[in-house]
Coordinates of C-alpha atoms and ligand atoms in Angstrom, one line a residue:
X28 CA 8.1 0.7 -27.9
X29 CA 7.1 4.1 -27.9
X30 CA 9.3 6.2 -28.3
X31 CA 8.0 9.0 -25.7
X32 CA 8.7 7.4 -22.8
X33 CA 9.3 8.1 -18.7
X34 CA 11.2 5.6 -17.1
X35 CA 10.5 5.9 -13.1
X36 CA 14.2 7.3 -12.6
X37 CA 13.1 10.3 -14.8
X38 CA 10.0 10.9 -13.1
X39 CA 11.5 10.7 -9.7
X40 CA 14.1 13.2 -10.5
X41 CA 11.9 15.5 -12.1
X42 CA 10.4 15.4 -8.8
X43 CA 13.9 16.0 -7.1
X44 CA 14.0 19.2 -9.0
X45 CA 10.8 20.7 -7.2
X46 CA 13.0 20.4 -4.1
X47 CA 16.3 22.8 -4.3
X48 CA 17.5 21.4 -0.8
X49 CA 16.9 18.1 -1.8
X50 CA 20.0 15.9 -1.4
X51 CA 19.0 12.6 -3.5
X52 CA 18.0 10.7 -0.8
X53 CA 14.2 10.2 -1.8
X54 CA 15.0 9.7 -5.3
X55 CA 17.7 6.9 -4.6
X56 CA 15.1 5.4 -1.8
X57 CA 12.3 4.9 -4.7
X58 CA 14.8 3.7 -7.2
X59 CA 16.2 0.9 -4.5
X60 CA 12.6 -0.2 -4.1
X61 CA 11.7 0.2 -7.7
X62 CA 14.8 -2.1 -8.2
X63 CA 13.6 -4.6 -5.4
X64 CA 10.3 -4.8 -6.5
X65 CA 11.9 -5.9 -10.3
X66 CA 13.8 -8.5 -8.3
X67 CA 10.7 -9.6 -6.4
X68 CA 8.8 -9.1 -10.0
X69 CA 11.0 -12.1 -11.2
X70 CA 11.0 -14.5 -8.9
X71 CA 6.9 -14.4 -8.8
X72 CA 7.2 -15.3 -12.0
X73 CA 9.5 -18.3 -12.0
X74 CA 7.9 -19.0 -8.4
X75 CA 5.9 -22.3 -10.3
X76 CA 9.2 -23.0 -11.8
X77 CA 11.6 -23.4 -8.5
X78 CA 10.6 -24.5 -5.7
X79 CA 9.5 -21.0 -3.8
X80 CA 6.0 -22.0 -3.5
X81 CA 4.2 -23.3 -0.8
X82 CA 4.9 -22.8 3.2
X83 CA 7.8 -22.3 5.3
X84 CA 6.8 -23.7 8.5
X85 CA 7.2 -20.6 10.4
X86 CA 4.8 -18.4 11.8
X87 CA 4.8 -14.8 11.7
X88 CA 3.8 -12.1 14.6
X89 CA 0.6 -11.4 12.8
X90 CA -0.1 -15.8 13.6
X91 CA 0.0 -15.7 9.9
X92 CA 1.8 -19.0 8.2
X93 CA 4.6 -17.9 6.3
X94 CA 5.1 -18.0 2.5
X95 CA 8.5 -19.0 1.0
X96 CA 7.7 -15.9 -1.5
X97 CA 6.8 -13.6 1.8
X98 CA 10.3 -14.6 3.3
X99 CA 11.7 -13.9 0.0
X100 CA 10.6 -10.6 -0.5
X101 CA 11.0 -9.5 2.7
X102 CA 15.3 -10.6 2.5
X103 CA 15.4 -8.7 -0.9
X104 CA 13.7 -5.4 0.7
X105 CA 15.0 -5.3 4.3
X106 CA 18.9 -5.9 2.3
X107 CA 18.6 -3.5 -0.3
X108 CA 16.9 -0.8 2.3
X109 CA 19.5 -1.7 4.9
X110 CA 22.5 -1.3 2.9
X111 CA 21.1 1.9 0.6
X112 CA 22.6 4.3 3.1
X113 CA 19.0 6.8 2.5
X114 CA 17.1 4.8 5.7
X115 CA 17.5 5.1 8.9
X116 CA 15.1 2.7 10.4
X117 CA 12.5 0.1 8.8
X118 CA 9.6 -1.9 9.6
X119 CA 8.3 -4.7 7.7
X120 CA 5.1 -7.0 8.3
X121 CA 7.3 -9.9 8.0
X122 CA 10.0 -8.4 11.1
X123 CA 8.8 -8.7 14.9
X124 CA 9.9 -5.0 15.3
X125 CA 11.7 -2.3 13.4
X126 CA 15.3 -2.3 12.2
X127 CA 17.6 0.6 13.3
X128 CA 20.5 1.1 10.3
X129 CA 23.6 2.8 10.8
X130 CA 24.7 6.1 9.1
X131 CA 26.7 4.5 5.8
X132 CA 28.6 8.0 5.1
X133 CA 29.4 9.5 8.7
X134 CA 29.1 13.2 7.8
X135 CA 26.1 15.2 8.6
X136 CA 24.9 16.3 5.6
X137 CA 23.9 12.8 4.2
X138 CA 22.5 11.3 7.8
X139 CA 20.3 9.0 6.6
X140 CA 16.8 10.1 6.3
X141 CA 14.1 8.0 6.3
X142 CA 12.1 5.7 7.8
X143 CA 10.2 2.6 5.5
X144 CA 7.0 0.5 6.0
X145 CA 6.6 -2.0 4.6
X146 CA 4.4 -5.2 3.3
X147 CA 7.0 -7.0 1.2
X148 CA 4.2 -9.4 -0.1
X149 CA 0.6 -8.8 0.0
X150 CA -1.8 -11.2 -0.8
X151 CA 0.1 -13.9 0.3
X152 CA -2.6 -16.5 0.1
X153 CA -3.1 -16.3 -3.4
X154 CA 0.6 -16.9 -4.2
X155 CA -0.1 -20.9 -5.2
X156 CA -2.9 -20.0 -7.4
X157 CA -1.2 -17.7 -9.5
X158 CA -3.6 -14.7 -8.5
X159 CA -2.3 -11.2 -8.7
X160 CA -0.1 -10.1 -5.4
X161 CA 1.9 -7.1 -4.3
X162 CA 4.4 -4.9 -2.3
X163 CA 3.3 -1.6 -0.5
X164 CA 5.6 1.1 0.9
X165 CA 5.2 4.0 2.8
X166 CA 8.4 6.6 3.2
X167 CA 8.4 9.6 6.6
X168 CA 11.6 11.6 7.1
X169 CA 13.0 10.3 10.3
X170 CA 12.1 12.4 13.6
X171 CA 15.5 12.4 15.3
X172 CA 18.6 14.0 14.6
X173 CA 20.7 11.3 13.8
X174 CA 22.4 8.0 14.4
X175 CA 20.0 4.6 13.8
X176 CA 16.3 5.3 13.7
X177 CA 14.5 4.8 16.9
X178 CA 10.4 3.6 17.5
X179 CA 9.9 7.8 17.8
X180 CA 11.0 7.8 13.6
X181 CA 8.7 4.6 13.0
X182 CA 5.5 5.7 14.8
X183 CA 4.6 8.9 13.0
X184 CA 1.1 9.8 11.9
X185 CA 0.1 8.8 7.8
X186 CA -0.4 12.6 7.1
X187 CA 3.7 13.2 7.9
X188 CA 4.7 10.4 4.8
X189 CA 7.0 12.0 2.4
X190 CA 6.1 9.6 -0.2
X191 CA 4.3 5.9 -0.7
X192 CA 3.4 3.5 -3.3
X193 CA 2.5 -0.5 -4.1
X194 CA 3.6 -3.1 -6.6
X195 CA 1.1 -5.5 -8.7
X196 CA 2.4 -8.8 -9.6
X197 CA -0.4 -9.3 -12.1
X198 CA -0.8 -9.8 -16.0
X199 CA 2.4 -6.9 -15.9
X200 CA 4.0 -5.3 -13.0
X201 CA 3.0 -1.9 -12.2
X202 CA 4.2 0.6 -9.8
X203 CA 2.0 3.2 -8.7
X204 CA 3.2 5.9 -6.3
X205 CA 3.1 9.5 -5.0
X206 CA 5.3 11.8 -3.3
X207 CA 2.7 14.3 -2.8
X208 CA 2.3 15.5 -6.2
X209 CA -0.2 13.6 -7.8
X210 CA -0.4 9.5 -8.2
X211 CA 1.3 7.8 -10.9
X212 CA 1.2 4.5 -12.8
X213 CA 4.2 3.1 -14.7
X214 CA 4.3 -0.2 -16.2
X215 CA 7.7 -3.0 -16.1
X216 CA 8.6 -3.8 -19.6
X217 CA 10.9 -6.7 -18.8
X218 CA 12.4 -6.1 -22.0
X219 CA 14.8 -3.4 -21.2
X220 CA 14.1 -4.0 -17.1
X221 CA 12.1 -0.3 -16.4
X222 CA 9.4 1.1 -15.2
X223 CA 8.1 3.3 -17.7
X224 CA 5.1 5.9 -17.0
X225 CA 1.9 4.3 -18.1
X226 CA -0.6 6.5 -16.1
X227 CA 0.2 10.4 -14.5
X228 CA -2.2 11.6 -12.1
X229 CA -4.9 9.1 -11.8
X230 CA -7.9 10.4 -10.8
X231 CA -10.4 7.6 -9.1
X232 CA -13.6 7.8 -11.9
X233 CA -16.3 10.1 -10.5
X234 CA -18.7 7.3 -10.4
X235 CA -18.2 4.4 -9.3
X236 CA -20.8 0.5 -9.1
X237 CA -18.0 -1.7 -7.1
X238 CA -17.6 -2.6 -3.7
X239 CA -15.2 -4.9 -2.3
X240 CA -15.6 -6.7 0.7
X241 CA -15.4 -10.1 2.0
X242 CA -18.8 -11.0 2.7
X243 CA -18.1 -14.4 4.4
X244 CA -18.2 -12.2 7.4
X245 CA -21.2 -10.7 7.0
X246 CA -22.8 -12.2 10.5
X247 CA -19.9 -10.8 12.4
X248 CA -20.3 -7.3 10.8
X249 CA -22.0 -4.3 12.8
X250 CA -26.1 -3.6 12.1
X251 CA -24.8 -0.3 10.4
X252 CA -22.5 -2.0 7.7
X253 CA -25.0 -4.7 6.6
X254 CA -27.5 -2.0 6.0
X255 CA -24.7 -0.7 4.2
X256 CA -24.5 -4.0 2.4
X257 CA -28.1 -4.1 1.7
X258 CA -28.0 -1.0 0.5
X259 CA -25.7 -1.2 -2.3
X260 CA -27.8 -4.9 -3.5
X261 CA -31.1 -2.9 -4.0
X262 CA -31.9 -1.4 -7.5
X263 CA -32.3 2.2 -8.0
X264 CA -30.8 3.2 -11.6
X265 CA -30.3 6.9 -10.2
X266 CA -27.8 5.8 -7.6
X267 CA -26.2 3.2 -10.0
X268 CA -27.5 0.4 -7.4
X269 CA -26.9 -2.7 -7.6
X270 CA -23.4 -1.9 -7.3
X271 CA -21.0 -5.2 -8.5
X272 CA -19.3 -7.4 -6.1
X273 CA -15.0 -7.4 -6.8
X274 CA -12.7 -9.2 -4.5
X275 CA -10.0 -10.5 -5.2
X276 CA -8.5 -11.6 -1.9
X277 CA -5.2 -9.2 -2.5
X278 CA -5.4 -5.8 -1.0
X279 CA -3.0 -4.8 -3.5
X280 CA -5.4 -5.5 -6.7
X281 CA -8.7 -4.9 -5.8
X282 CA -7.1 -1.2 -4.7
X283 CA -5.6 -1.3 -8.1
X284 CA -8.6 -2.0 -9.3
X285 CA -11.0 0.3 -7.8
X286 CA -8.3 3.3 -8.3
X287 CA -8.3 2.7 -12.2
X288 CA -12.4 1.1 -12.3
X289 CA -13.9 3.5 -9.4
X290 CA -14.8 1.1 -6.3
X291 CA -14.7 1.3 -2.7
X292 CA -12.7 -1.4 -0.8
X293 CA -13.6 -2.5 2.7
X294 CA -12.1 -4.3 5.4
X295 CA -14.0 -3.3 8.6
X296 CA -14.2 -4.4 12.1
X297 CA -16.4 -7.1 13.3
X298 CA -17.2 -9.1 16.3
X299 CA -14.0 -10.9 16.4
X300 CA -11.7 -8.7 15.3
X301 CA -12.3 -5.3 17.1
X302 CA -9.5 -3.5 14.6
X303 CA -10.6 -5.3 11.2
X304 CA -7.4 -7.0 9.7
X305 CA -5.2 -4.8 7.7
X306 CA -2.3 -2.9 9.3
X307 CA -1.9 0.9 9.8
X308 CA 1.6 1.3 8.8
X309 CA 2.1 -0.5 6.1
X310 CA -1.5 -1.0 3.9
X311 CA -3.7 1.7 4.9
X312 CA -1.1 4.8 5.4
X313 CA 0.1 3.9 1.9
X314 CA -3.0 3.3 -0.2
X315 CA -4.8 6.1 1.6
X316 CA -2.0 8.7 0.7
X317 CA -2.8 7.5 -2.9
X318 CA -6.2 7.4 -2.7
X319 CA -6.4 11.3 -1.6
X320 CA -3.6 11.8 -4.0
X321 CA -6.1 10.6 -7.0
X322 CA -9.4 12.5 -5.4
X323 CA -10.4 10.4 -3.3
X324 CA -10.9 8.9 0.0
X325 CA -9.7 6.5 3.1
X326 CA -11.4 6.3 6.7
X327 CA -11.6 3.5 9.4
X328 CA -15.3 4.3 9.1
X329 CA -15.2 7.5 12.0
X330 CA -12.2 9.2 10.6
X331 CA -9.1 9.9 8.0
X332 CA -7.3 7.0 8.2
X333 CA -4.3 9.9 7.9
X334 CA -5.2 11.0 11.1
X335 CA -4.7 8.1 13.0
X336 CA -1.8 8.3 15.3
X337 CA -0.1 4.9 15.5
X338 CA 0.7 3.6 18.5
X339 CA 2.0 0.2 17.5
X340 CA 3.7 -1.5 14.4
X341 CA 1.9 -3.6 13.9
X342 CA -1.4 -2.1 14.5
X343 CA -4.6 -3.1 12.5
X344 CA -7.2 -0.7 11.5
X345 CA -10.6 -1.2 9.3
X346 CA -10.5 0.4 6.4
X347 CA -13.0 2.0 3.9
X348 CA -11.4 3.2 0.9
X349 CA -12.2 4.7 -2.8
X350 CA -14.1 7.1 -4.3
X351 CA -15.1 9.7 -1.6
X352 CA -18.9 9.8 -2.1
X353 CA -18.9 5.8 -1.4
X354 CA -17.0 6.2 1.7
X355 CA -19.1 9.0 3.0
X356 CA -22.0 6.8 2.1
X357 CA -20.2 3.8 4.1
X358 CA -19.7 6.2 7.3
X359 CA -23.2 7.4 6.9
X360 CA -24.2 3.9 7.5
X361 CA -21.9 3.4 10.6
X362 CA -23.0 6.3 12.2
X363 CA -26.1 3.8 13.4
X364 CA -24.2 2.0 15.2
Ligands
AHG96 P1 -0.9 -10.2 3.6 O1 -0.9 -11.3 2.5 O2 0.1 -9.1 3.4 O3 -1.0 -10.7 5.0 O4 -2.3 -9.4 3.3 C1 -3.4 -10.1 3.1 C2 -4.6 -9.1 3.3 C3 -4.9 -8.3 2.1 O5 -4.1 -8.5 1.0 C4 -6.3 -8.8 1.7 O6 -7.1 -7.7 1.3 C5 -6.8 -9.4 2.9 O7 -5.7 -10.0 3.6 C6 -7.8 -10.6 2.6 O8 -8.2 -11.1 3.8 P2 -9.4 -12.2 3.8 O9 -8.8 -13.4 3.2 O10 -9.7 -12.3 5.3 O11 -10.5 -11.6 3.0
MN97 MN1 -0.8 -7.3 3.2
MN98 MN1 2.2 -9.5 3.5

């Protein structure tokens, strides 16, 4: 092991430090979800072994079937978040509607301050063929005074998140997250159980020759985005065209991806499904704070997918996200619509 190394506690409180008012909160948040997502990080792995594959039986509000490694997840996060005594409200993709938590220490000065979104597992239907999946998070300071967290603290606007991050359950673990101050990678080694800094500040590469799509709904896309599509297939060396096709089917890694390769990921509307598929509150606030965070870009193809004011949990949005010169090209190409 090197012998220059950041474990994610360090990082996080060298972060503390910016803030002199700062009362621990954040930095005991992140370590409780960097400690989930270990927890999570193991039972992926044995997932083959015991039997935590396969279906539930239940279905979901999204009308999604339920994974056994969804429900886990979601137990070890909503637990651990519940009982931290830093949150005062969550929302998960695997709950019907948020969960208010009660103060843990009564006095004022340690209320509990924030609210949570989350995905507990993403990528859910790649889980029986051992293909990389993830968690995402996104953290806002609650709105209200005090007492539980109400819908007021969940439904805030991506631009007001204090911090927000993902988990790859891939060839390693990573964690990559920001709290405003740059986006940073850090790597599990299982050996000693942390999260040690593998990557500070990414910055998405300049250029980029990936797009990520799923193009088995092509027919059901808008005249704009297929000439979008087209667009990126013809040759012209200049532009770096044809671009290659990446998808992975896990929002979670072809992000990863595209952040470290240079890419632009898209899930956008189409005939069926006016609001594309992915969720506001818990896949595009999150990724898109990152993606800014490392230079680079996130719309739902009109405008910053920051700026859109939530007015369910649930909520889906399309979203185009990556390296900003691809995404202007994208909404360039949906203007035509
Ligand atoms: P989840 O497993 O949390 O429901 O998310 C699945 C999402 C996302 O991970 C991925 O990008 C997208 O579904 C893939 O959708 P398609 O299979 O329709 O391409
Ligand atoms: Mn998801
Ligand atoms: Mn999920």
């Amino acid at each position: 092991m090197n012998t220059k190394f950041t474990t994610f506690y360090r990082h996080i409180i060298d972060e503390e430090r910016r803030f002199p008012e700062a009362t621990g909160q954040l930095s005991n948040l992140l370590s409780d979800i960097a400690l989930s997502c270990k927890v999570i990080s193991q039972e992926v792995n044995r997932a083959g072994l015991i039997d935590i594959l396969g279906f539930t039986g239940e279905i979901n509000i999204q009308g999604e079937e339920v994974k056994k490694l969804d429900v886990y997840a979601n137990d070890i996060l909503t637990y651990t978040l519940q009982t931290g005594g830093n949150v005062c409200a969550l929302s998960s993709e695997e709950e019907d509607t948020f969960i208010p938590v009660e103060g843990k220490y009564s006095d004022k000065f340690s209320e509990n301050k924030y609210v949570v979104h989350c995905d507990p597992l993403d990528g859910s239907s790649n889980i029986d063929a051992n293909i990389s999946i993830g968690t995402i998070f996104s953290i806002f300071k609650r709105e209200t005074e005090k007492g539980p967290g109400t819908m007021k603290d969940c439904l805030q606007v991506g631009v007001n998140q204090i911090a927000a991050g993902y988990v790859v359950y891939g060839s390693s673990t990573v964690l990559v997250y920001t709290a405003g101050d740059g986006a940073h990678c850090f790597t599990l080694d299982p050996t000693v159980g942390e999260f040690l800094l593998s990557n500070e500040n990414i910055k998405i590469p300049k250029e980029s020759k990936i797009y990520s799509a799923n193009e088995g709904n092509y027919s059901k896309w808008s005249k704009g985005l297929q000439n979008y599509i087209r667009y990126l297939k013809e040759v012209d060396n200049e532009t770096r065209r044809p671009y290659s096709s990446r998808y992975v089917g896990s929002l979670v890694a072809d992000f990863h991806r595209n952040l470290l390769y240079g890419g632009i990921f898209m899930y956008p509307a189409d005939s069926k499904n006016k609001n594309g598929k992915l969720r506001l509150m818990y896949e595009a606030n999150p990724l898109s704070f990152i993606a800014e965070q490392a230079g680079g870009k996130s719309s739902n193809g009109k405008i910053r997918i920051l700026e859109v004011e939530p007015t369910e949990l649930h909520q889906r949005t399309p979203l185009f996200i990556g390296n900003t010169e691809d995404v202007l090209m994208a909404e360039k190409f949906l203007k035509e619509d």
